[in-house]
Short mmCIF file of C-alpha atoms and ligand atoms in Angstrom, two decimals:
data_model
loop_
_atom_site.label_atom_id
_atom_site.label_comp_id
_atom_site.label_asym_id
_atom_site.label_seq_id
_atom_site.Cartn_x
_atom_site.Cartn_y
_atom_site.Cartn_z
CA MET A 1340 4.51 -20.84 -29.45
CA ARG A 1341 1.33 -20.13 -28.23
CA TYR A 1342 1.07 -18.56 -24.35
CA ASN A 1343 -2.30 -17.98 -22.37
CA ILE A 1344 -1.92 -15.04 -20.12
CA ALA A 1345 -4.14 -14.05 -17.60
CA LEU A 1346 -4.60 -10.12 -17.24
CA LEU A 1347 -5.71 -8.47 -14.12
CA LYS A 1348 -5.93 -4.71 -14.71
CA GLY A 1349 -7.25 -3.89 -11.35
CA ASP A 1350 -7.92 -0.34 -10.14
CA GLY A 1351 -6.63 3.23 -10.49
CA ILE A 1352 -3.74 3.45 -13.38
CA GLY A 1353 -3.93 -0.56 -13.53
CA PRO A 1354 -5.73 -0.91 -16.90
CA GLU A 1355 -3.41 2.03 -18.59
CA ILE A 1356 -0.17 0.47 -17.49
CA VAL A 1357 -1.35 -3.26 -18.47
CA ASP A 1358 -2.94 -1.98 -21.75
CA SER A 1359 0.91 -0.56 -22.42
CA ALA A 1360 2.46 -3.57 -21.68
CA VAL A 1361 -0.03 -5.81 -23.63
CA LYS A 1362 0.80 -3.70 -26.45
CA VAL A 1363 4.63 -4.39 -25.95
CA LEU A 1364 4.18 -8.18 -25.70
CA GLU A 1365 1.93 -8.03 -28.87
CA ALA A 1366 4.62 -6.51 -30.82
CA ILE A 1367 7.40 -8.86 -29.66
CA GLY A 1368 4.99 -11.87 -30.42
CA ASN A 1369 4.74 -10.33 -34.48
CA LYS A 1370 8.89 -9.82 -34.19
CA PHE A 1371 9.63 -13.48 -32.89
CA GLY A 1372 6.86 -15.50 -34.04
CA HIS A 1373 4.78 -16.04 -30.56
CA GLU A 1374 1.22 -15.86 -30.11
CA PHE A 1375 -0.18 -14.29 -26.96
CA VAL A 1376 -3.53 -14.80 -25.98
CA PHE A 1377 -4.89 -12.37 -23.07
CA THR A 1378 -7.97 -13.22 -21.10
CA PRO A 1379 -8.82 -10.46 -18.67
CA TYR A 1380 -10.09 -10.93 -15.02
CA LEU A 1381 -11.60 -9.03 -12.27
CA ILE A 1382 -9.74 -8.26 -9.37
CA GLY A 1383 -9.59 -5.72 -6.32
CA GLY A 1384 -12.09 -2.87 -6.16
CA ILE A 1385 -13.34 -3.57 -9.59
CA ALA A 1386 -14.30 -7.08 -8.68
CA ILE A 1387 -15.55 -5.50 -5.59
CA ASP A 1388 -17.97 -3.19 -7.71
CA THR A 1389 -18.99 -5.76 -10.16
CA CYS A 1390 -19.49 -9.02 -8.17
CA GLY A 1391 -19.29 -8.30 -4.66
CA GLU A 1392 -15.90 -9.80 -3.90
CA PRO A 1393 -12.34 -8.59 -4.45
CA LEU A 1394 -11.18 -12.18 -5.83
CA PRO A 1395 -14.01 -13.62 -7.64
CA LYS A 1396 -13.32 -18.02 -8.04
CA GLU A 1397 -13.39 -17.35 -11.98
CA THR A 1398 -10.20 -14.93 -11.50
CA VAL A 1399 -8.66 -17.61 -9.31
CA GLU A 1400 -9.52 -20.33 -11.43
CA GLY A 1401 -8.54 -18.63 -14.75
CA CYS A 1402 -5.08 -17.60 -13.12
CA LEU A 1403 -4.27 -21.26 -12.37
CA ALA A 1404 -5.33 -22.45 -15.68
CA SER A 1405 -3.10 -20.03 -17.45
CA ASP A 1406 0.52 -20.30 -18.40
CA SER A 1407 1.30 -16.81 -16.31
CA VAL A 1408 -0.33 -13.87 -15.08
CA LEU A 1409 0.10 -10.02 -15.65
CA LEU A 1410 -1.12 -7.99 -13.18
CA GLY A 1411 -1.60 -3.94 -12.89
CA ALA A 1412 -2.76 -2.92 -9.25
CA VAL A 1413 -5.14 -2.93 -6.75
CA GLY A 1414 -7.00 -0.77 -4.31
CA GLY A 1415 -8.04 3.17 -4.09
CA PRO A 1416 -9.65 5.61 -1.45
CA LYS A 1417 -13.11 4.47 -2.64
CA TRP A 1418 -12.56 0.78 -0.72
CA ASP A 1419 -10.46 2.29 2.09
CA THR A 1420 -12.97 1.93 4.60
CA LEU A 1421 -14.10 -1.63 3.91
CA PRO A 1422 -13.53 -4.65 6.32
CA GLY A 1423 -10.02 -6.53 6.12
CA ASN A 1424 -11.35 -9.36 4.47
CA ILE A 1425 -12.81 -7.80 1.62
CA ARG A 1426 -10.78 -4.98 0.93
CA PRO A 1427 -9.00 -4.99 -3.03
CA GLU A 1428 -5.47 -5.76 -1.17
CA LYS A 1429 -6.95 -8.75 0.26
CA ALA A 1430 -7.20 -10.26 -3.21
CA LEU A 1431 -3.63 -9.71 -3.93
CA LEU A 1432 -2.62 -11.70 -0.93
CA GLY A 1433 -5.23 -14.47 -1.99
CA ILE A 1434 -3.95 -14.97 -5.36
CA ARG A 1435 -0.33 -15.00 -4.19
CA ALA A 1436 -1.43 -17.60 -1.66
CA ALA A 1437 -3.72 -19.70 -4.38
CA MET A 1438 -1.07 -20.05 -6.89
CA GLY A 1439 1.52 -20.92 -4.55
CA LEU A 1440 4.07 -17.54 -5.21
CA PHE A 1441 6.22 -18.02 -2.60
CA THR A 1442 9.23 -15.76 -3.93
CA ASN A 1443 9.13 -12.23 -4.76
CA LEU A 1444 11.97 -11.16 -6.90
CA ARG A 1445 12.01 -7.39 -6.95
CA PRO A 1446 15.35 -6.30 -9.40
CA ALA A 1447 16.19 -2.62 -8.22
CA LYS A 1448 18.84 -1.70 -10.94
CA LEU A 1449 19.97 2.03 -11.91
CA TYR A 1450 19.77 2.71 -15.49
CA PRO A 1451 22.80 5.07 -16.70
CA ALA A 1452 20.26 7.27 -18.40
CA LEU A 1453 18.47 7.64 -14.83
CA LYS A 1454 21.85 8.68 -13.06
CA GLY A 1455 20.33 12.43 -12.77
CA GLU A 1456 16.96 11.37 -11.56
CA CYS A 1457 18.37 9.13 -8.58
CA PRO A 1458 17.87 11.40 -5.39
CA LEU A 1459 21.13 10.33 -4.07
CA ARG A 1460 24.43 12.22 -4.48
CA ALA A 1461 26.63 11.41 -7.89
CA ASP A 1462 29.69 10.05 -6.12
CA ILE A 1463 27.45 7.56 -4.28
CA VAL A 1464 25.95 6.19 -7.66
CA GLU A 1465 28.73 7.14 -9.58
CA ASN A 1466 29.20 2.97 -10.68
CA GLY A 1467 25.35 2.43 -10.64
CA PHE A 1468 23.89 -0.35 -8.56
CA ASP A 1469 22.18 -3.60 -9.56
CA ILE A 1470 20.03 -5.14 -6.18
CA MET A 1471 17.90 -8.26 -6.43
CA ILE A 1472 15.70 -8.21 -3.87
CA VAL A 1473 14.50 -11.59 -2.93
CA ARG A 1474 11.34 -11.07 -0.53
CA GLU A 1475 9.26 -14.03 1.12
CA LEU A 1476 5.80 -13.41 -0.11
CA THR A 1477 3.22 -16.11 1.66
CA GLY A 1478 4.30 -16.13 4.96
CA GLY A 1479 5.07 -13.72 7.86
CA ILE A 1480 2.96 -11.06 9.25
CA TYR A 1481 0.63 -10.74 6.05
CA PHE A 1482 -0.77 -14.24 6.61
CA GLY A 1483 -0.50 -14.56 10.50
CA GLU A 1484 -2.85 -15.05 13.16
CA ARG A 1485 -4.57 -11.44 13.32
CA GLY A 1486 -7.78 -10.30 15.34
CA MET A 1487 -9.36 -7.74 17.62
CA ARG A 1488 -9.72 -8.70 21.15
CA GLU A 1489 -10.23 -6.99 24.61
CA GLY A 1490 -6.85 -6.24 26.19
CA LYS A 1491 -5.33 -4.62 29.17
CA TRP A 1492 -6.14 -1.34 28.15
CA GLY A 1493 -9.57 -1.97 26.60
CA GLU A 1494 -9.93 -2.59 22.62
CA GLU A 1495 -6.85 -3.95 21.05
CA ALA A 1496 -5.96 -5.27 17.70
CA TYR A 1497 -3.19 -7.53 16.89
CA ASP A 1498 -1.01 -9.26 13.85
CA THR A 1499 1.27 -12.00 14.34
CA GLU A 1500 4.66 -12.62 12.39
CA CYS A 1501 5.18 -16.43 12.18
CA TYR A 1502 7.86 -18.34 9.88
CA SER A 1503 8.27 -22.12 9.72
CA ARG A 1504 11.41 -23.76 9.06
CA MET A 1505 10.06 -24.74 5.75
CA GLU A 1506 9.11 -21.36 4.54
CA ILE A 1507 12.67 -19.86 5.36
CA GLU A 1508 14.61 -22.84 3.94
CA ARG A 1509 12.69 -22.71 0.40
CA ILE A 1510 13.13 -18.68 0.35
CA ALA A 1511 16.91 -19.12 1.33
CA LYS A 1512 17.56 -21.81 -1.34
CA VAL A 1513 16.01 -19.32 -3.83
CA ALA A 1514 18.21 -16.34 -2.60
CA PHE A 1515 21.34 -18.23 -2.66
CA GLU A 1516 20.40 -19.94 -6.31
CA THR A 1517 19.84 -16.30 -7.71
CA ALA A 1518 23.41 -15.29 -6.49
CA ARG A 1519 25.17 -17.69 -8.06
CA LYS A 1520 23.83 -16.42 -11.31
CA ARG A 1521 25.06 -13.01 -10.65
CA GLY A 1522 27.23 -11.35 -8.05
CA LYS A 1523 27.53 -14.50 -5.42
CA LYS A 1524 26.72 -12.47 -2.53
CA VAL A 1525 23.88 -12.42 -0.25
CA THR A 1526 22.52 -9.96 2.48
CA SER A 1527 19.77 -11.57 4.68
CA ILE A 1528 17.91 -8.79 6.44
CA ASP A 1529 15.80 -9.30 9.63
CA LYS A 1530 15.38 -7.98 13.01
CA ALA A 1531 17.20 -10.47 15.02
CA ASN A 1532 17.77 -8.48 17.90
CA VAL A 1533 14.34 -8.39 19.02
CA LEU A 1534 12.14 -10.79 16.96
CA GLU A 1535 11.88 -14.49 17.64
CA SER A 1536 10.68 -15.35 14.01
CA SER A 1537 14.08 -13.32 12.81
CA ARG A 1538 16.30 -15.43 14.96
CA LEU A 1539 14.73 -18.93 13.42
CA TRP A 1540 15.22 -16.79 9.88
CA ARG A 1541 18.83 -15.90 10.63
CA LYS A 1542 19.89 -19.53 12.14
CA ILE A 1543 18.29 -21.13 9.01
CA MET A 1544 20.16 -18.39 6.75
CA HIS A 1545 23.44 -19.50 8.19
CA GLU A 1546 22.62 -23.06 7.59
CA THR A 1547 22.13 -22.38 4.07
CA ALA A 1548 25.10 -20.24 3.65
CA GLU A 1549 27.11 -23.25 4.57
CA ARG A 1550 26.11 -24.95 1.58
CA TYR A 1551 27.11 -22.17 -0.72
CA PRO A 1552 30.53 -21.60 0.13
CA ASP A 1553 31.05 -20.18 -3.39
CA VAL A 1554 28.56 -17.10 -2.34
CA GLU A 1555 29.54 -14.41 0.25
CA TYR A 1556 27.15 -13.90 2.97
CA SER A 1557 26.00 -11.59 5.61
CA ASP A 1558 23.26 -10.51 7.80
CA MET A 1559 22.08 -7.06 8.49
CA LEU A 1560 19.56 -5.92 10.95
CA VAL A 1561 16.68 -3.72 8.73
CA ASP A 1562 17.01 -0.51 10.57
CA ASN A 1563 20.84 -0.61 9.46
CA ALA A 1564 19.84 -1.71 5.83
CA ALA A 1565 17.27 0.97 5.38
CA MET A 1566 19.95 3.42 6.12
CA GLN A 1567 22.51 1.29 3.98
CA LEU A 1568 20.57 1.66 0.91
CA VAL A 1569 20.89 5.36 0.56
CA ARG A 1570 24.51 5.51 1.97
CA ASN A 1571 25.85 2.72 -0.26
CA PRO A 1572 23.30 0.98 -2.41
CA ALA A 1573 26.37 -0.65 -4.43
CA GLN A 1574 27.25 -2.96 -1.50
CA PHE A 1575 24.07 -4.89 -2.12
CA ASP A 1576 23.55 -8.05 -4.64
CA VAL A 1577 20.95 -10.18 -3.54
CA VAL A 1578 18.97 -9.17 -0.43
CA VAL A 1579 16.83 -11.50 0.96
CA THR A 1580 14.12 -10.71 3.61
CA SER A 1581 10.52 -11.23 4.92
CA ASN A 1582 7.39 -10.37 3.25
CA MET A 1583 6.75 -6.84 5.01
CA PHE A 1584 10.60 -6.14 5.30
CA GLY A 1585 10.71 -6.85 1.51
CA ASP A 1586 7.56 -4.86 0.85
CA ILE A 1587 8.97 -1.52 2.50
CA LEU A 1588 12.71 -1.67 1.58
CA SER A 1589 11.87 -2.17 -2.15
CA ASP A 1590 9.47 0.84 -2.11
CA GLU A 1591 12.86 2.79 -0.68
CA ALA A 1592 15.03 0.84 -3.27
CA SER A 1593 12.60 2.10 -6.14
CA GLN A 1594 13.20 5.57 -5.41
CA ILE A 1595 16.83 5.48 -5.74
CA THR A 1596 16.21 4.03 -9.11
CA GLY A 1597 14.66 7.27 -10.19
CA SER A 1598 11.21 6.46 -9.49
CA ILE A 1599 8.78 3.60 -8.10
CA GLY A 1600 7.16 3.75 -11.74
CA MET A 1601 10.47 1.76 -12.99
CA LEU A 1602 10.30 -1.47 -10.74
CA PRO A 1603 8.89 -4.58 -11.78
CA SER A 1604 8.37 -7.96 -9.91
CA ALA A 1605 8.07 -11.75 -10.45
CA SER A 1606 6.09 -13.69 -8.24
CA LEU A 1607 7.21 -17.18 -8.57
CA GLY A 1608 6.48 -20.50 -6.98
CA GLU A 1609 7.40 -24.13 -7.92
CA THR A 1610 5.74 -24.00 -11.29
CA THR A 1611 6.82 -21.91 -14.37
CA ARG A 1612 3.51 -20.24 -13.88
CA GLY A 1613 4.15 -16.60 -12.18
CA LEU A 1614 2.56 -13.44 -11.51
CA TYR A 1615 4.24 -10.53 -12.88
CA GLU A 1616 3.54 -6.88 -11.72
CA PRO A 1617 5.07 -3.57 -11.05
CA ILE A 1618 5.94 -2.96 -7.24
CA HIS A 1619 3.89 0.22 -7.09
CA GLY A 1620 0.29 0.48 -6.32
CA SER A 1621 -2.27 1.82 -8.15
CA ALA A 1622 -1.87 5.58 -7.74
CA PRO A 1623 -5.33 7.23 -7.37
CA ASP A 1624 -3.73 10.43 -7.37
CA ILE A 1625 -2.58 10.33 -11.07
CA ALA A 1626 -5.19 7.93 -12.47
CA GLY A 1627 -7.01 8.82 -15.76
CA GLN A 1628 -4.43 11.49 -16.42
CA HIS A 1629 -2.20 9.98 -18.91
CA LYS A 1630 0.51 10.17 -16.59
CA ALA A 1631 1.75 6.66 -15.31
CA ASN A 1632 5.09 5.15 -15.92
CA PRO A 1633 4.49 2.12 -17.35
CA ILE A 1634 8.00 1.08 -17.56
CA ALA A 1635 7.83 -1.09 -14.50
CA THR A 1636 4.91 -3.16 -15.95
CA ILE A 1637 6.58 -3.52 -19.20
CA LEU A 1638 9.87 -4.69 -17.60
CA SER A 1639 7.47 -7.08 -15.52
CA ALA A 1640 6.30 -8.26 -19.05
CA ALA A 1641 9.95 -9.03 -19.79
CA MET A 1642 10.40 -10.80 -16.43
CA MET A 1643 7.58 -12.99 -17.87
CA LEU A 1644 9.03 -14.05 -20.97
CA LEU A 1645 12.04 -14.60 -19.38
CA HIS A 1646 10.87 -17.01 -15.90
CA SER A 1647 7.84 -18.13 -17.05
CA PHE A 1648 8.41 -18.88 -20.92
CA GLY A 1649 12.44 -19.09 -21.19
CA LEU A 1650 12.13 -16.52 -23.95
CA ALA A 1651 15.59 -14.94 -22.69
CA LYS A 1652 16.13 -13.05 -26.63
CA GLU A 1653 12.44 -11.52 -26.45
CA SER A 1654 12.73 -10.31 -22.60
CA ASP A 1655 16.19 -8.64 -23.58
CA ALA A 1656 14.56 -7.16 -26.63
CA ILE A 1657 12.19 -5.41 -24.15
CA VAL A 1658 14.60 -4.43 -22.10
CA SER A 1659 17.02 -2.98 -24.74
CA ALA A 1660 13.90 -0.92 -25.85
CA VAL A 1661 13.25 0.62 -22.72
CA ASP A 1662 17.04 1.03 -22.25
CA ALA A 1663 17.19 3.07 -25.92
CA VAL A 1664 13.96 5.29 -24.79
CA LEU A 1665 15.44 6.39 -21.72
CA ASN A 1666 19.15 6.90 -23.38
CA ALA A 1667 17.17 9.06 -26.07
CA GLY A 1668 16.25 11.09 -22.74
CA TYR A 1669 12.35 10.54 -22.97
CA ARG A 1670 10.78 10.62 -19.63
CA THR A 1671 7.26 10.40 -18.19
CA ALA A 1672 6.05 12.91 -15.25
CA ASP A 1673 7.49 10.95 -12.48
CA LEU A 1674 10.91 11.25 -14.12
CA SER A 1675 10.69 14.62 -15.54
CA HIS A 1676 11.13 17.22 -12.59
CA GLY A 1677 8.28 19.09 -13.60
CA ALA A 1678 9.91 19.72 -17.24
CA ALA A 1679 8.01 18.36 -20.61
CA TYR A 1680 7.42 14.94 -20.42
CA LEU A 1681 5.74 11.87 -22.46
CA SER A 1682 2.33 10.59 -21.51
CA THR A 1683 1.61 6.96 -21.02
CA GLU A 1684 0.78 6.50 -24.47
CA GLU A 1685 3.55 8.18 -25.89
CA ILE A 1686 6.67 6.74 -23.90
CA THR A 1687 4.78 3.34 -24.85
CA ALA A 1688 4.48 4.10 -28.64
CA LYS A 1689 8.43 5.26 -28.31
CA ILE A 1690 9.40 1.81 -26.67
CA LEU A 1691 7.20 -0.22 -29.70
CA GLU A 1692 9.13 1.86 -32.31
CA GLN A 1693 12.65 0.40 -30.84
CA ILE A 1694 10.67 -2.99 -30.96
P1 NAD B 2943 1.24 3.89 -4.92
O1 NAD B 2943 2.43 3.26 -5.11
O2 NAD B 2943 0.19 3.63 -5.57
O3 NAD B 2943 1.52 5.30 -4.96
C1 NAD B 2943 2.91 6.20 -4.63
C2 NAD B 2943 2.96 7.52 -5.32
O4 NAD B 2943 3.90 7.04 -6.32
C3 NAD B 2943 2.09 8.34 -5.67
O5 NAD B 2943 2.36 9.64 -5.82
C4 NAD B 2943 1.99 7.89 -7.22
O6 NAD B 2943 1.44 8.64 -8.19
C5 NAD B 2943 3.01 7.48 -7.58
N1 NAD B 2943 3.22 6.45 -8.18
C6 NAD B 2943 3.20 4.83 -8.22
N2 NAD B 2943 3.30 4.17 -9.38
C7 NAD B 2943 3.49 5.24 -10.28
C8 NAD B 2943 3.75 5.16 -11.65
N3 NAD B 2943 3.65 3.82 -12.34
N4 NAD B 2943 4.07 6.44 -12.55
C9 NAD B 2943 4.12 7.45 -11.97
N5 NAD B 2943 3.59 7.82 -10.53
C10 NAD B 2943 3.60 6.49 -9.79
O7 NAD B 2943 1.03 3.77 -3.07
P2 NAD B 2943 -0.03 4.21 -2.38
O8 NAD B 2943 -0.48 6.00 -2.84
O9 NAD B 2943 0.21 3.97 -1.02
O10 NAD B 2943 -1.33 3.38 -2.53
C11 NAD B 2943 -2.27 3.53 -3.76
C12 NAD B 2943 -3.54 2.32 -3.40
O11 NAD B 2943 -2.79 1.31 -3.98
C13 NAD B 2943 -3.43 1.97 -2.14
O12 NAD B 2943 -5.12 1.44 -2.12
C14 NAD B 2943 -2.54 0.42 -1.88
O13 NAD B 2943 -3.08 -0.54 -1.16
C15 NAD B 2943 -2.62 0.00 -3.33
N6 NAD B 2943 -1.42 -0.58 -3.58
C16 NAD B 2943 -1.54 -1.83 -4.32
C17 NAD B 2943 -0.39 -2.40 -4.78
C18 NAD B 2943 -0.59 -3.69 -5.92
O14 NAD B 2943 -1.60 -3.57 -6.47
N7 NAD B 2943 0.67 -4.27 -5.88
C19 NAD B 2943 0.76 -2.09 -4.27
C20 NAD B 2943 1.15 -0.98 -3.68
C21 NAD B 2943 -0.15 -0.34 -3.11
C1 IPM B 2944 2.93 -4.80 -2.89
C2 IPM B 2944 1.86 -4.03 -2.20
C3 IPM B 2944 1.09 -5.20 -1.58
C4 IPM B 2944 2.22 -5.78 -0.56
C5 IPM B 2944 -0.33 -4.69 -0.90
C6 IPM B 2944 -1.15 -3.93 -1.94
C7 IPM B 2944 -1.08 -6.23 -0.62
O1 IPM B 2944 2.45 -3.22 -1.26
O2 IPM B 2944 2.74 -5.26 -3.73
O3 IPM B 2944 4.13 -4.09 -2.78
O4 IPM B 2944 2.21 -5.20 0.49
O5 IPM B 2944 2.47 -6.94 -1.13
MN1 MN B 2945 4.04 -2.63 -1.57
#
């Protein structure tokens, strides 16, 4: 089969990690007889520098015409002082909305080989953990009404968290369906003790839970959830939460897998076309130093094969290759605690050897 993949390399380490994932996809194509055709488009800071806007029309059209999209990361100090509507990050929200990607799957799993890299006590992670964070991606405070105004104490700025029944119902359904295919347990994270939007969220989660009697359901307040994630991560199976809580909790979950450089993600909507990206950012502090861990992006490519193309065998081949490389003791800088490590290109070569 032939698959058209739009490549959004973006800024900082974005191009380095996307290049690694492309090499891995090409190796998979050769091994299993598929053709992956890659078309690059500009997004983020590089797009601002080249064409004056973070999300050019050609990029949106190219993504919508593709079979799926692979993204590196956007942003960096160079563009940090631009107004909110032309920042690199705005492009990310724009492409997620334009593609209708309301679901963001962020799997946080402890690879057995990385137990020693997990900052939690050995007895806590003895049996590992395997969490699927289902983050709502096109609603909430990221997309609510915002602005500046004169308030009681003069100049003030505001952002609003708003969730409709429709938005909560559709992400709830994804969470319960996902749980059915794995540990049959859903924890919904909210702040229903304070926020009206969370109270609607919780009410609809409860309604949905009644339709899935085979799935164990509970809710948890977000402050407690942040604590429980490091106290006992193995208690979680599927975690469903709002856009902003999901953003924050997934970075926390990533670190207990060893490094943020390990966590992939899949952003999905109603069609098979998705957007796949590591959960981390453009890491400007290490860009160009050959130190970036490409595994989160490589595993994102594996998620693309599975979720967009239905290529389970091919997807597993990538995951097994990563597993084998980690089991053999190879580490990138983020996982090496100052000991010897492989460069982005070297670890990619090790993964390619396994495919
Ligand atoms: P970050 O995730 O880029 O980096 C946080 C820390 O993790 C840094 O020390 C970085 O070196 C390290 N790190 C991240 N990915 C790594 C990898 N693959 N290998 C090794 N180390 C890695 O977060 P930040 O520093 O808060 O943000 C930097 C920029 O990225 C900002 O402009 C931010 O808006 C943007 N950002 C973009 C995305 C995205 O494009 N999806 C996500 C998060 C942040
Ligand atoms: C992420 C990022 C983005 C988000 C930013 C860069 C807009 O942090 O994908 O996790 O908050 O969704
Ligand atoms: Mn984030």
